[in-house]
Amino acid sequence: LFDATWGFSTPPPLLNTSETGASLNGFDNVVWGSHVYYSAVRRFDATHRAPRNDLFYGRPLSLSKFAPGLGADPGMDPASYAELPAHHRYPVWWTGDQVSLQASVETMVDSGLHGFKPFVHSDCGGDWKGSEGSLLRWTAHCAFGSILRFHGADHRPWKYSGPTLDRIRAYLKVRYRLLPSLIAAGRKATETGRPLVARGDLFWPDERGSSINTQYIFLEDLLVAPMFHLTAPLETTIPGEIARDVWVPPGDWEDAWDGSIVRGPTTIVSQQPSERIPLWYRRDGAFIVLAFDDATRVDDQDWSTLTLEVFPSAAASETRRFVAERGPSAEAAAGEARTELVLRSDGQGSVAVDIGNGPPRAWIIRLHLLPGQRAAGASLDGAVLEPLESWLRHLEPVADTDTYFPLLGAGTAPAPQAGPVAELRLPTGGRRSAVVTLTSAGR
């Protein structure tokens, strides 16, 4: 860890001082200190990890603090901590101590746009032991954020009530299920600079409302709008719930909790209890890769089967994703070992999922259909899959909203107001192309 607010610092070259804030041609102690720590880790990797053939980390991993003062505050001007573009070379950034949930969201969102830093994060849970509602809100934000790292106080969930423990366990399970998508997004951030947590104007720069920094697009397919306040505002109509305004981007977005669809651009009021973070799927071609296994370590997670959560667009569209393959090879460490994935909708009821060359594995393709839609047929590499019910099953929406939780993967039913999920299981293999034909009620 390099802390930018230490009272002493490694100075930039040619400066005979240890004073924090020393600068040489614009390169201050923050840039230089981060460079020194990064270089030290790189040297350790070369002399200790590489001889053991431990290539998992690829790039050196260091943690630097950038926020002025003790920690980030709500409403801070992002230009005050954007610093230099050189900082994006040092991968993980921390916002400091005593940071509120609102400041955590704002700095995470703004830093990906202003500072080329895709992994800015705060101490999850805050530097205090808060209420059950507070820990639930923090956990939800961190689970759907750049980095999940509890720190700063006693945030052990088993110190709280049983329902809170169960809900936190569900958020953590989703986070680990998302590991294939997170690792691929991290690789994409390294190659292109596109952050995992993106402000809306990165996608819709001309839309009024897109620059709001208290909500964000996560992994390109999820709209996330964390709640900050722990007491209900006056406009809340349901006891125990809190509300906030949410700008919904252009297109159709499906509420992850109840399955209802809202069309943007528009601004809505979202009202949720403490255990639910406002969350929507992009209905126009979202393509999310999930692990099938519940392991809580990347090294231990079994990727011999992966799940694809697919939200076919009603119009002609194409979405590209990839799996950044793991392993000890130099190709994996460099991000060159990957399985390309393509989702295509023709706007006429045909949905194709193309899986590129990669390690042999089984795939579970889950098509999230609109109400009234059904899968009428399917093919694999041009061969019709018959009988269809041996390959594909329809999962109907749940009736119990209290126990429902999104993104838990294969075998789980959709939200109450959503359409059915058509779940197609493909046996272990390499490159393949699956096509599913959809029909609507009355056709």
Short mmCIF file of N, CA, C and O in Angstrom, two decimals, residues 1 38 41 121 190-191 223 299 442:
data_model
loop_
_atom_site.label_atom_id
_atom_site.label_comp_id
_atom_site.label_asym_id
_atom_site.label_seq_id
_atom_site.Cartn_x
_atom_site.Cartn_y
_atom_site.Cartn_z
N LEU A 1 0.83 -1.19 0.00
CA LEU A 1 0.00 0.00 0.00
C LEU A 1 0.87 1.24 0.00
O LEU A 1 1.77 1.38 0.82
N TYR A 38 5.03 0.01 -7.29
CA TYR A 38 4.72 -0.87 -8.42
C TYR A 38 5.99 -1.58 -8.90
O TYR A 38 5.99 -2.79 -9.15
N VAL A 41 7.06 -4.38 -6.53
CA VAL A 41 6.27 -5.60 -6.70
C VAL A 41 6.67 -6.32 -7.99
O VAL A 41 6.78 -7.55 -8.02
N HIS A 121 -11.77 2.22 -5.32
CA HIS A 121 -12.75 1.64 -4.39
C HIS A 121 -12.50 2.17 -2.98
O HIS A 121 -11.45 2.75 -2.69
N THR A 190 -7.50 -3.07 -19.09
CA THR A 190 -6.07 -2.99 -19.33
C THR A 190 -5.76 -2.65 -20.78
O THR A 190 -4.86 -1.85 -21.07
N GLU A 191 -6.53 -3.21 -21.69
CA GLU A 191 -6.24 -3.03 -23.11
C GLU A 191 -6.81 -1.75 -23.69
O GLU A 191 -6.23 -1.16 -24.61
N LEU A 223 -27.42 -1.70 -15.01
CA LEU A 223 -27.60 -0.35 -14.48
C LEU A 223 -27.73 -0.47 -12.96
O LEU A 223 -28.62 -1.17 -12.47
N ASP A 299 -8.64 -19.27 -8.03
CA ASP A 299 -7.87 -20.47 -8.36
C ASP A 299 -8.70 -21.75 -8.24
O ASP A 299 -8.46 -22.72 -8.95
N GLY A 442 -49.79 -16.02 -29.73
CA GLY A 442 -50.63 -15.69 -30.89
C GLY A 442 -49.95 -15.95 -32.21
O GLY A 442 -50.57 -15.77 -33.27
#
